[in-house]
Coordinates of C-alpha atoms in Angstrom, one line a residue:
X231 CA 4.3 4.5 -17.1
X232 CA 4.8 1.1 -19.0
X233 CA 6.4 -0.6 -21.2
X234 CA 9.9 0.6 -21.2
X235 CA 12.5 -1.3 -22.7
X236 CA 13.7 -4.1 -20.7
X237 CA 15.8 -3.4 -17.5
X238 CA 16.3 -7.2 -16.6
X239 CA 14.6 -9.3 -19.1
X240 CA 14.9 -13.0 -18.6
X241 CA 17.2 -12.5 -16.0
X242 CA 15.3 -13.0 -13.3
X243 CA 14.5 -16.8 -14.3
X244 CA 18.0 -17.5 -13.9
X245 CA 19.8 -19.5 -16.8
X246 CA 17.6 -22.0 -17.3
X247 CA 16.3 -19.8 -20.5
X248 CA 18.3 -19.2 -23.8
X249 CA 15.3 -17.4 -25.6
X250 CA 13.0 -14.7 -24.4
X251 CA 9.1 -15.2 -24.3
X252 CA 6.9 -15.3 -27.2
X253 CA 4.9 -11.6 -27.5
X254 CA 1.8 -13.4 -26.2
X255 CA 3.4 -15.4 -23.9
X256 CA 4.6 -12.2 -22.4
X257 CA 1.1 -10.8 -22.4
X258 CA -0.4 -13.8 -21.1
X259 CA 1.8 -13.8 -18.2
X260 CA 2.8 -10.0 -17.1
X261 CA 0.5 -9.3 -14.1
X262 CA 2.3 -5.7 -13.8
X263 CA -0.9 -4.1 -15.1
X264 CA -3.0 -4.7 -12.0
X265 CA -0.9 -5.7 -9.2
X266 CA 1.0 -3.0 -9.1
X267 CA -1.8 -1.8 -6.9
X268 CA 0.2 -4.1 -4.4
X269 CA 3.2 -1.8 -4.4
X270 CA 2.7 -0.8 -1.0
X271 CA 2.5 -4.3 0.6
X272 CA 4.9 -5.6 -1.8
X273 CA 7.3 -2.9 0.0
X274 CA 6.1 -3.2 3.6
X275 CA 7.1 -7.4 3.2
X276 CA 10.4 -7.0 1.7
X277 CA 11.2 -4.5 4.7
X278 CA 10.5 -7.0 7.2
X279 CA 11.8 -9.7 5.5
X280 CA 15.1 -8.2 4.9
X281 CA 15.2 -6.8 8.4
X282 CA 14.7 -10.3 10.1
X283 CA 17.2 -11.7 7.5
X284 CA 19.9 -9.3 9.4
X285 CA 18.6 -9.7 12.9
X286 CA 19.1 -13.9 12.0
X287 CA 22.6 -12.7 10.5
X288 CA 21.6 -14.3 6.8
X289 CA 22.4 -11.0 5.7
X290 CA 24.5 -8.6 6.6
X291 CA 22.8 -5.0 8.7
X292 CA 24.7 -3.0 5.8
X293 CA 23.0 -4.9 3.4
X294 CA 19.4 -5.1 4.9
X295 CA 20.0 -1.2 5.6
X296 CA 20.3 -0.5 2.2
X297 CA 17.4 -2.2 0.8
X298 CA 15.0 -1.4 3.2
X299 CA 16.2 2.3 2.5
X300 CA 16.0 1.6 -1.3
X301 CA 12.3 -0.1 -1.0
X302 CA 11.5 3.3 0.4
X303 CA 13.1 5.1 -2.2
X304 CA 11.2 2.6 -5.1
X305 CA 8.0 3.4 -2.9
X306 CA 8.2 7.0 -3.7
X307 CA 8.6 6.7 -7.0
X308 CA 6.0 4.4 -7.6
X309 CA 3.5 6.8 -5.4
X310 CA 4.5 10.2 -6.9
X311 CA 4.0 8.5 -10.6
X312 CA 7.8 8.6 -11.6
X313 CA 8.4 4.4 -11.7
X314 CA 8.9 3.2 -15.0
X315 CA 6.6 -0.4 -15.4
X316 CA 7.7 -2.8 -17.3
X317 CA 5.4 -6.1 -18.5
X318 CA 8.6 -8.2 -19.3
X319 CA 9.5 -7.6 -15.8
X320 CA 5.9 -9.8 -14.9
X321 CA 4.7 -8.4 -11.7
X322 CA 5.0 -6.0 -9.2
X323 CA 7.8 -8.1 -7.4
X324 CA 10.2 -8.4 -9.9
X325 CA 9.5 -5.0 -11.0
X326 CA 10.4 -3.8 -7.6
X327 CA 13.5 -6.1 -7.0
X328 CA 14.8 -4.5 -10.1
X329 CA 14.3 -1.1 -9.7
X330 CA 16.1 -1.8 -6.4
X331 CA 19.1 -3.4 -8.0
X332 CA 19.1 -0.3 -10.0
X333 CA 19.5 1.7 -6.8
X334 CA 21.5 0.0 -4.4
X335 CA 23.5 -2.5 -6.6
X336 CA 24.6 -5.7 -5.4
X337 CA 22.9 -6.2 -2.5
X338 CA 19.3 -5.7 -4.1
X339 CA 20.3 -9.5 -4.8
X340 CA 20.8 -10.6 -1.1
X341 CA 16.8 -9.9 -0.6
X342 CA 15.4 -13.0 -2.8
X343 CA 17.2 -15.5 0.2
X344 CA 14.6 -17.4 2.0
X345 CA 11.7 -16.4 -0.3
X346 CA 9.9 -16.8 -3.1
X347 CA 7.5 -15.4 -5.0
X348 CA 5.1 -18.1 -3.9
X349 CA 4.9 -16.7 -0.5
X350 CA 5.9 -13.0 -1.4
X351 CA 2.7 -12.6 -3.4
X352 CA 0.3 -14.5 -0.8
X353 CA 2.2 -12.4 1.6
X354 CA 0.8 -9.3 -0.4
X355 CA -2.1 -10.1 -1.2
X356 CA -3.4 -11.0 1.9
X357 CA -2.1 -7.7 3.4
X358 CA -4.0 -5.8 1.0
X359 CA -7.0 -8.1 0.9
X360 CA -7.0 -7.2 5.1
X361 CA -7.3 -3.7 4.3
X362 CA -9.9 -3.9 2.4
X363 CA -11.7 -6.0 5.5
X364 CA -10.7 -2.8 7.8
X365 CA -12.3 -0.7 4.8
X366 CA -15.8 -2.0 4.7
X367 CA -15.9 -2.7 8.3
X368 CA -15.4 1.6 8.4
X369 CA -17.7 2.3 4.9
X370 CA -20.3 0.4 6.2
X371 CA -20.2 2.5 10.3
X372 CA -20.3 5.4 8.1
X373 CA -23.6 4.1 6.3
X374 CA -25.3 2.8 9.9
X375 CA -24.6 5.9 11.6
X376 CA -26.6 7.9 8.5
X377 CA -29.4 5.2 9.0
X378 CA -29.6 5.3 12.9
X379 CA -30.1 9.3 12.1
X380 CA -32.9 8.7 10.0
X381 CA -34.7 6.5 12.3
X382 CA -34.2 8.8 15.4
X383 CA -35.9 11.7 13.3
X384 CA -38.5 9.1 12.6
X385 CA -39.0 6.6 15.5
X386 CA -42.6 7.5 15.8
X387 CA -43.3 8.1 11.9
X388 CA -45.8 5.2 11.0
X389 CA -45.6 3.7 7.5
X390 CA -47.1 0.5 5.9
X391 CA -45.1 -2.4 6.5
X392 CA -45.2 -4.8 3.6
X393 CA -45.1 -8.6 3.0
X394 CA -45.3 -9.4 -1.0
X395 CA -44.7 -5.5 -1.7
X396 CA -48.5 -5.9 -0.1
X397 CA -49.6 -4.0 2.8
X398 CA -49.2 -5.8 5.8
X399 CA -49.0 -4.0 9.2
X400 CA -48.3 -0.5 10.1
X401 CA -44.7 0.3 11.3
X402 CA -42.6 2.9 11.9
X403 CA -39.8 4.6 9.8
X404 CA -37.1 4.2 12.2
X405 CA -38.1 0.5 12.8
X406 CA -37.8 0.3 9.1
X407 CA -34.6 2.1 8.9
X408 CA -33.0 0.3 11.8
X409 CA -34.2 -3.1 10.1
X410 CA -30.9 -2.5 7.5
X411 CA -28.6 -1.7 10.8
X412 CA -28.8 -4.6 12.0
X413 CA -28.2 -6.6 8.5
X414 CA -24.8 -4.5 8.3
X415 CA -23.7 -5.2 11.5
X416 CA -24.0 -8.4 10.1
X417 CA -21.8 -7.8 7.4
X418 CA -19.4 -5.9 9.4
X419 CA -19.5 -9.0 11.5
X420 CA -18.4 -11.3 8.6
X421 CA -15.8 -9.2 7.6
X422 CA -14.1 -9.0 11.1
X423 CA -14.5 -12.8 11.2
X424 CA -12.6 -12.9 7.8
X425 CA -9.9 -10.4 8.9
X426 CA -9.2 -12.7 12.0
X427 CA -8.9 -15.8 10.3
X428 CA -7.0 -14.6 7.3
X429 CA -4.4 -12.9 10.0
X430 CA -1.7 -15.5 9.2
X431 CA 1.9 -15.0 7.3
X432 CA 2.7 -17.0 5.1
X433 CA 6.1 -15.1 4.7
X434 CA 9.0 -18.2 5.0
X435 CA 7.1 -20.6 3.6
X436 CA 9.2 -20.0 0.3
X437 CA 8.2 -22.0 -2.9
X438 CA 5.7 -24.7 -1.1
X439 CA 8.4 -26.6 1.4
X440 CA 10.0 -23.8 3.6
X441 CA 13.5 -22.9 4.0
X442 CA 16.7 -24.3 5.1
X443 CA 18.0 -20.7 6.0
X444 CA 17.3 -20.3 10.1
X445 CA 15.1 -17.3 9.4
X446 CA 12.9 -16.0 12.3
X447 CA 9.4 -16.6 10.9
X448 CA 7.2 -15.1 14.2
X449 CA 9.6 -12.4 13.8
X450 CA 8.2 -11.3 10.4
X451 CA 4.8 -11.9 11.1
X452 CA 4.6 -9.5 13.8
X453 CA 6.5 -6.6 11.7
X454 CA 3.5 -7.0 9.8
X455 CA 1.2 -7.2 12.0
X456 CA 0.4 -10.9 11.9
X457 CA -1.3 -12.8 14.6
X458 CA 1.2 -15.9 14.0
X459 CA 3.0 -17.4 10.3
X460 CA 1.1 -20.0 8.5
X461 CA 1.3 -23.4 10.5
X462 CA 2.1 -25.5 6.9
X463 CA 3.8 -24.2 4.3
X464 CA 2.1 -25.9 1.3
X465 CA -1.0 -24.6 2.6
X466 CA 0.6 -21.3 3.0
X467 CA 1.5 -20.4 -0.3
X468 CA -2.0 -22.1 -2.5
X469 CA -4.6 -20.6 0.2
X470 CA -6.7 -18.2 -1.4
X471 CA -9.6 -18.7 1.4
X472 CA -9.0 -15.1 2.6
X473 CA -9.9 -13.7 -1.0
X474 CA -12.9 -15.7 -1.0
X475 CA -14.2 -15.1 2.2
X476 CA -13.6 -11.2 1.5
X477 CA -15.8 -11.5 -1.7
X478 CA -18.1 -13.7 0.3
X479 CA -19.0 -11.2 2.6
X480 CA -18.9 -8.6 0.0
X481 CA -21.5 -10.3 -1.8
X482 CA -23.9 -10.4 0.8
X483 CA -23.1 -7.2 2.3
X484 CA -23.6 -5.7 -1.4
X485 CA -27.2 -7.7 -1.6
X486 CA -28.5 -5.6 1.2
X487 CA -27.4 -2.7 -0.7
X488 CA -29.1 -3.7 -3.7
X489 CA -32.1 -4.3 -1.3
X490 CA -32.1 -0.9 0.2
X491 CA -31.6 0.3 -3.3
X492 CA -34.6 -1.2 -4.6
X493 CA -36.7 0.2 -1.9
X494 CA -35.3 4.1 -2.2
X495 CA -35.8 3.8 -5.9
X496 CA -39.7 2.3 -5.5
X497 CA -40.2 4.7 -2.7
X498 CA -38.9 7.6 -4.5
X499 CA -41.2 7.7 -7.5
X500 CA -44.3 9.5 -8.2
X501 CA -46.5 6.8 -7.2
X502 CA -45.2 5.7 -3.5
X503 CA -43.3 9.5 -2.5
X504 CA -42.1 8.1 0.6
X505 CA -39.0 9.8 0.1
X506 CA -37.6 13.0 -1.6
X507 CA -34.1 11.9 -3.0
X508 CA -31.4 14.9 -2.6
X509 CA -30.3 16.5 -5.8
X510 CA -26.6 15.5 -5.0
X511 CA -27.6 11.7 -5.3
X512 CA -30.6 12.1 -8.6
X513 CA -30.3 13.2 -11.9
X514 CA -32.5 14.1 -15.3
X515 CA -33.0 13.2 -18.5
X516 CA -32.0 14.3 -21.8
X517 CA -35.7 14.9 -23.0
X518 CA -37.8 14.9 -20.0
X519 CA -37.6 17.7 -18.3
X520 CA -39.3 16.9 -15.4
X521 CA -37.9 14.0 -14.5
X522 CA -35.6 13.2 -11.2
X523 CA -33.6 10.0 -11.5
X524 CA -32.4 7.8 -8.6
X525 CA -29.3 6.8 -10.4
X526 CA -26.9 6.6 -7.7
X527 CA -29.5 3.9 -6.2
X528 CA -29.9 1.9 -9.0
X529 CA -25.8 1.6 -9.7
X530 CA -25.6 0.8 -6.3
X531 CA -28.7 -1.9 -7.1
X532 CA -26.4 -2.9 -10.1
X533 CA -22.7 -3.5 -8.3
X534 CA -24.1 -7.1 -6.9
X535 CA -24.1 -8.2 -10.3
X536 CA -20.2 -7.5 -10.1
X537 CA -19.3 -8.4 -6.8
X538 CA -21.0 -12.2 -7.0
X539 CA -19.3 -12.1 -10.6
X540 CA -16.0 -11.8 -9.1
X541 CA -17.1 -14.3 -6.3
X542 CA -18.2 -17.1 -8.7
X543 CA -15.2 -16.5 -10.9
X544 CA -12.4 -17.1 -7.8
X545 CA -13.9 -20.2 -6.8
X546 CA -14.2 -21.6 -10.1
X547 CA -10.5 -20.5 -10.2
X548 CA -9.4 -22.5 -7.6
X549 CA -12.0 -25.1 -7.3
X550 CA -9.6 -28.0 -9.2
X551 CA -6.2 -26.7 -8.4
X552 CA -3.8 -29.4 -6.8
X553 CA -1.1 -28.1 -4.5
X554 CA 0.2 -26.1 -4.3
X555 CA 0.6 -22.6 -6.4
X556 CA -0.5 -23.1 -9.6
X557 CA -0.2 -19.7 -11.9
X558 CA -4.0 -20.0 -12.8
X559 CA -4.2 -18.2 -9.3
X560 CA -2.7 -14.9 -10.7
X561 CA -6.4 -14.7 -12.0
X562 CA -7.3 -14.7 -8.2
X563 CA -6.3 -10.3 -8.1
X564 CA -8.6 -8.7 -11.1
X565 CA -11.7 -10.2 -9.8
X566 CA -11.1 -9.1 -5.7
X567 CA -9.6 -5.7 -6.9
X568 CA -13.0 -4.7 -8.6
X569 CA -15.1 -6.2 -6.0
X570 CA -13.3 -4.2 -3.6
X571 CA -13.7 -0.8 -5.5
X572 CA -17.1 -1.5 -6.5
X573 CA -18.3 -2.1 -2.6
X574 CA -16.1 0.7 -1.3
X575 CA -18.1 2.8 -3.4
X576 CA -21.3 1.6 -2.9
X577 CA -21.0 2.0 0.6
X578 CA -20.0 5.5 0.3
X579 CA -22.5 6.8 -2.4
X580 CA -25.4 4.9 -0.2
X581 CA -24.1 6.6 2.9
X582 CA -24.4 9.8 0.9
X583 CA -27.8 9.3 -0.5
X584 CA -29.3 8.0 2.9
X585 CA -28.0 11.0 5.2
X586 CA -29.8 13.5 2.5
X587 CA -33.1 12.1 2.0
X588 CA -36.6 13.5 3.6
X589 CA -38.5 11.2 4.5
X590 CA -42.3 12.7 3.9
X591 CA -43.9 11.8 6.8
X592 CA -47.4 12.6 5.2
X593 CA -47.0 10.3 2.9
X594 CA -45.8 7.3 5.4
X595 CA -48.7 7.8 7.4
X596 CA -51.3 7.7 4.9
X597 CA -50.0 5.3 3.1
X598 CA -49.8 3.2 6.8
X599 CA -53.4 3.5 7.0
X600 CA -54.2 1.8 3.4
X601 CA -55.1 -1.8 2.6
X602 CA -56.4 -3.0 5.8
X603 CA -53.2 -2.4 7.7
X604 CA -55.1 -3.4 11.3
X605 CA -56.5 -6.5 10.5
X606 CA -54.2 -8.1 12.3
X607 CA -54.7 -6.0 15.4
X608 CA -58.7 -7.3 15.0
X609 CA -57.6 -10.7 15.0
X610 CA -55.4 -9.8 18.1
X611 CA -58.4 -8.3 20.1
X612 CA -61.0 -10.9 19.2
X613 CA -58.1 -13.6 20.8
X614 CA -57.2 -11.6 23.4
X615 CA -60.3 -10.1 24.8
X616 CA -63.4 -12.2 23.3
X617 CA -61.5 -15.1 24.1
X618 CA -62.1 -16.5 20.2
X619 CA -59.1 -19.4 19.0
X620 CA -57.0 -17.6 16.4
X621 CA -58.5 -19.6 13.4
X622 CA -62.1 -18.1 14.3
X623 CA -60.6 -14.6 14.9
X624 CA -58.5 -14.9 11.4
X625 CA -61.6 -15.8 9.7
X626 CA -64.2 -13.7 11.5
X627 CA -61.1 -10.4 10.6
X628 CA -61.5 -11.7 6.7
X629 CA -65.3 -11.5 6.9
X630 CA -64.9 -8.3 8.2
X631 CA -62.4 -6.9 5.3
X632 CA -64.3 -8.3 2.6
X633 CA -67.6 -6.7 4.1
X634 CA -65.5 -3.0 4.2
X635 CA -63.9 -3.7 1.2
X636 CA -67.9 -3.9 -0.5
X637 CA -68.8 -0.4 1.6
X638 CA -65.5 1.2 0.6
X639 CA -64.2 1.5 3.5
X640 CA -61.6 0.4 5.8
X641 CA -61.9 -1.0 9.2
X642 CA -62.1 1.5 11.6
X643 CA -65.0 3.1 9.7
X644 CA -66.9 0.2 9.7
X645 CA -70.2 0.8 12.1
X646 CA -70.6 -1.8 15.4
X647 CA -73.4 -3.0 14.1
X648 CA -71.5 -4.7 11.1
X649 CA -69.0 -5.6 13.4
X650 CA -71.0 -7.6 15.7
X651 CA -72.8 -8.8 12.8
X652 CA -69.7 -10.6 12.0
X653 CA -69.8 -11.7 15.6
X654 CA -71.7 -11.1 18.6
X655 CA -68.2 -10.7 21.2
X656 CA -67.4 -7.8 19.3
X657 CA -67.9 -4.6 21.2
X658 CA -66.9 -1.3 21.1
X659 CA -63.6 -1.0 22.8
X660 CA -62.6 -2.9 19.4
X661 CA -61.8 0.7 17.6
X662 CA -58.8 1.2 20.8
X663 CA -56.4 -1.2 18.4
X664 CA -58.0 -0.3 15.3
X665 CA -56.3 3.0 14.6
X666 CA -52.6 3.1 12.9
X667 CA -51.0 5.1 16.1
X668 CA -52.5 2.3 18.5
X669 CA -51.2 -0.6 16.3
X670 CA -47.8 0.9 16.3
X671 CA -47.6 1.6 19.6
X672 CA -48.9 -2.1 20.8
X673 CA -45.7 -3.6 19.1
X674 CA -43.9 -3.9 21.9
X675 CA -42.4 -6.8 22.1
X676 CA -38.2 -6.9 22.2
X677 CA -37.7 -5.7 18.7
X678 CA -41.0 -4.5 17.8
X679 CA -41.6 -1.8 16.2
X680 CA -43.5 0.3 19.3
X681 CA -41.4 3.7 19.4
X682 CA -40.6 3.2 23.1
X683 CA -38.6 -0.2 21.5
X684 CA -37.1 1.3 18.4
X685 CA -35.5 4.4 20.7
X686 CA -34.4 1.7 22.9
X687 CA -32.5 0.4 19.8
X688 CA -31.4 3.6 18.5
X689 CA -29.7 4.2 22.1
X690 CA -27.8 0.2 22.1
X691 CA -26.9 1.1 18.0
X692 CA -25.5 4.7 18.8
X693 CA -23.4 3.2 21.8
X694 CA -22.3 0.6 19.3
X695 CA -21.4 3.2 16.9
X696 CA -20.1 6.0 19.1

């Protein structure tokens, strides 16, 4: 619920102000709308903070015993749907303290000492901006563990590899499939790195300058779960660099979705059928009756567009701020909220849509065979066992595509005598690495795509994963 009539308007300035806002002004300014989605950290700080105020005797044990009971109490009521909102009370914290005062009386005053919203709100923020770290790192487990799957059931499935959306060289699916494991572990990798660095409190660092109360700073950073407070207080209160880092790594994480995206909805159609799409993750049209939509791929394709959106606009936010808060920084939650949703979900929906697809393994290996897939492999032979340099061997392998290319043909087929035509070191034992099994399974190299080397993988991923 919202606007209800004001419990406290004005009052939490102080007397400074005679009039209340302007309409607008109020508009303009009331964050209550979205960060209210920081109830629960808003809560979990004031409870530490009011419990190291008693432990450092600022206030007294009654008094810190009855708010953090309260905060409970205003928790509840904001979870179950029963707290009344109000936009003249601004924000979630003011909204909160007030509710509080309602509750407890008196006392609800005594929590304010030592803080201020400066630090209160980075305080917040970052709490909830580190869950969302812990949430992708688990979305995107959920998503590698559905693609090692896929390429254990198709570790020796051959399928065209492409450069250029061009056939290139044969590999296999689970090479393929274990090629977007290894990006993710990337990203999971950036988004512990953030969660590290962004593991600071900046709970005591008040407006910008600190506090001349003796609070007990390390003692509310590890309530919460804080590696150690903020080291400078200015610093503490106008740093935004864990937002940005989050929507940092969210972008790039949501770019290899969108590239994964782009290759289930070009391998699902008509003309590739690499893959059958489950019915849980398609859908039809309203005239076409034949048709099978990957629309859960291409929203997940789509939700870069938001994600760097919300990057680019943080940054520009902060990009000319001097220290330290400034309120052009309550613009900093809308953007990082959204992002957050949108990659949550898109991690989920593509974890979904991967676990239930087919791969049609007919298909793959056909399709591996097409566009001169072993040239390569030639080249390889004519360097390795005719001793030619790898210039020659490149252009003697070109020779031979365009003269199978004219017969309509592809390499394998072509007779010895055209092959030796092309050069006289050619000799029959060329046709061993000319087939798409034997080029596949010559890839063995550390991180090939042989399927001795990609089960290898699959095993050092699973362990990763288990």
């Amino acid at each position: 619920m919202t606007d209800t009539p004001d419990r406290a308007a004005n009052t939490m300035w102080g007397g400074r102000f005679d009039d209340g806002p302007d309409a607008i002004m109020e508009a303009i300014n009331a964050s209550i709308g979205f960060d209210r989605r920081l109830a629960r950290e808003d809560v979990e700080g004031s409870r530490a903070h009011a419990a190291m105020l008693a432990a450092t005797g600022i206030i007294t044990e009654e008094d810190a015993g009855a708010i953090r009971e309260g905060l409970l109490t205003v928790l509840s009521e904001i979870e179950r749907g029963a707290f009344a909102f109000s936009t003249a009370l601004e924000d979630i914290h003011m909204n909160v303290e007030s509710r509080l005062r309602e509750l407890i009386g008196p006392a609800a005053g005594r929590l304010h000492t030592a803080r201020s919203r400066n630090d209160q709100v980075a305080s917040d923020f970052r709490l909830w901006v580190r869950g969302r770290c812990d949430a992708a790192v688990d979305g995107i487990a959920a998503l590698q563990r559905a693609l090692v799957a896929q390429a254990e059931a198709g570790a020796d499935c051959p399928m065209p590899g492409f450069t250029h959306l061009q056939v290139a060289q044969p590999v296999t699916w689970g090479h393929h499939m274990l090629a977007y494991v290894e990006m993710l572990g990337r990203d999971s990798g950036r988004f512990a790195d953030a969660r590290a660095r962004m593991n600071e409190c900046p709970l005591g660092a008040a407006a910008l300058a600190g506090t001349s109360f003796p609070i007990d700073r390390q003692m509310t950073a590890a309530t919460l779960g804080f590696d150690r407070p903020a080291a400078n207080s200015l610093d503490a209160v106008s740093d935004r660099d864990f937002a940005l880092e989050y929507l940092a790594a969210a972008t790039i994480c949501a770019t290899h979705l969108s590239r994964l995206a782009e290759e289930l909805v070009i391998w699902s159609s008509a003309q590739f059928r690499f893959v059958t799409m489950s019915d849980r993750w398609s859908t039809g049209s309203s005239i076409m009756p034949q048709k099978k939509n990957p629309d859960a791929a291409e929203l997940i394709r789509a939700k870069i567009g938001r994600i760097l959106g919300a990057n680019v606009a943080l940054l520009t936010v902060m990009k000319g701020l001097p220290l330290a808060y400034s309120k052009d920084m309550q613009e900093d939650k809308e953007q990082v909220f959204d992002a957050a949703d949108s990659l949550d979900l898109a991690l989920a929906a593509m974890a979904g849509m991967v676990a239930d697809m087919t791969a049609n393994r007919a298909a793959l290996e056909a399709a591996a065979a097409t566009g001169f897939s072993t040239a390569t492999d030639l080249a390889d032979w004519l360097v390795r066992v005719a001793g030619l340099p790898f210039r020659e061997a490149h252009h003697v392998t070109g020779a031979l595509v365009a003269r199978a290319e004219a017969a309509g043909c592809d390499l394998p087929d072509l007779p010895l005598a055209d092959m030796r035509a092309a050069h006289p070191a050619i000799t029959e034992d060329v046709y061993s690495v000319l087939g798409v099994a034997n080029s596949v399974a010559s890839r063995t190299s550390y991180g090939g795509t042989a399927p001795a080397r990609v089960r290898e993988q699959i095993a050092r991923w699973k362990e990763i994963l288990a």
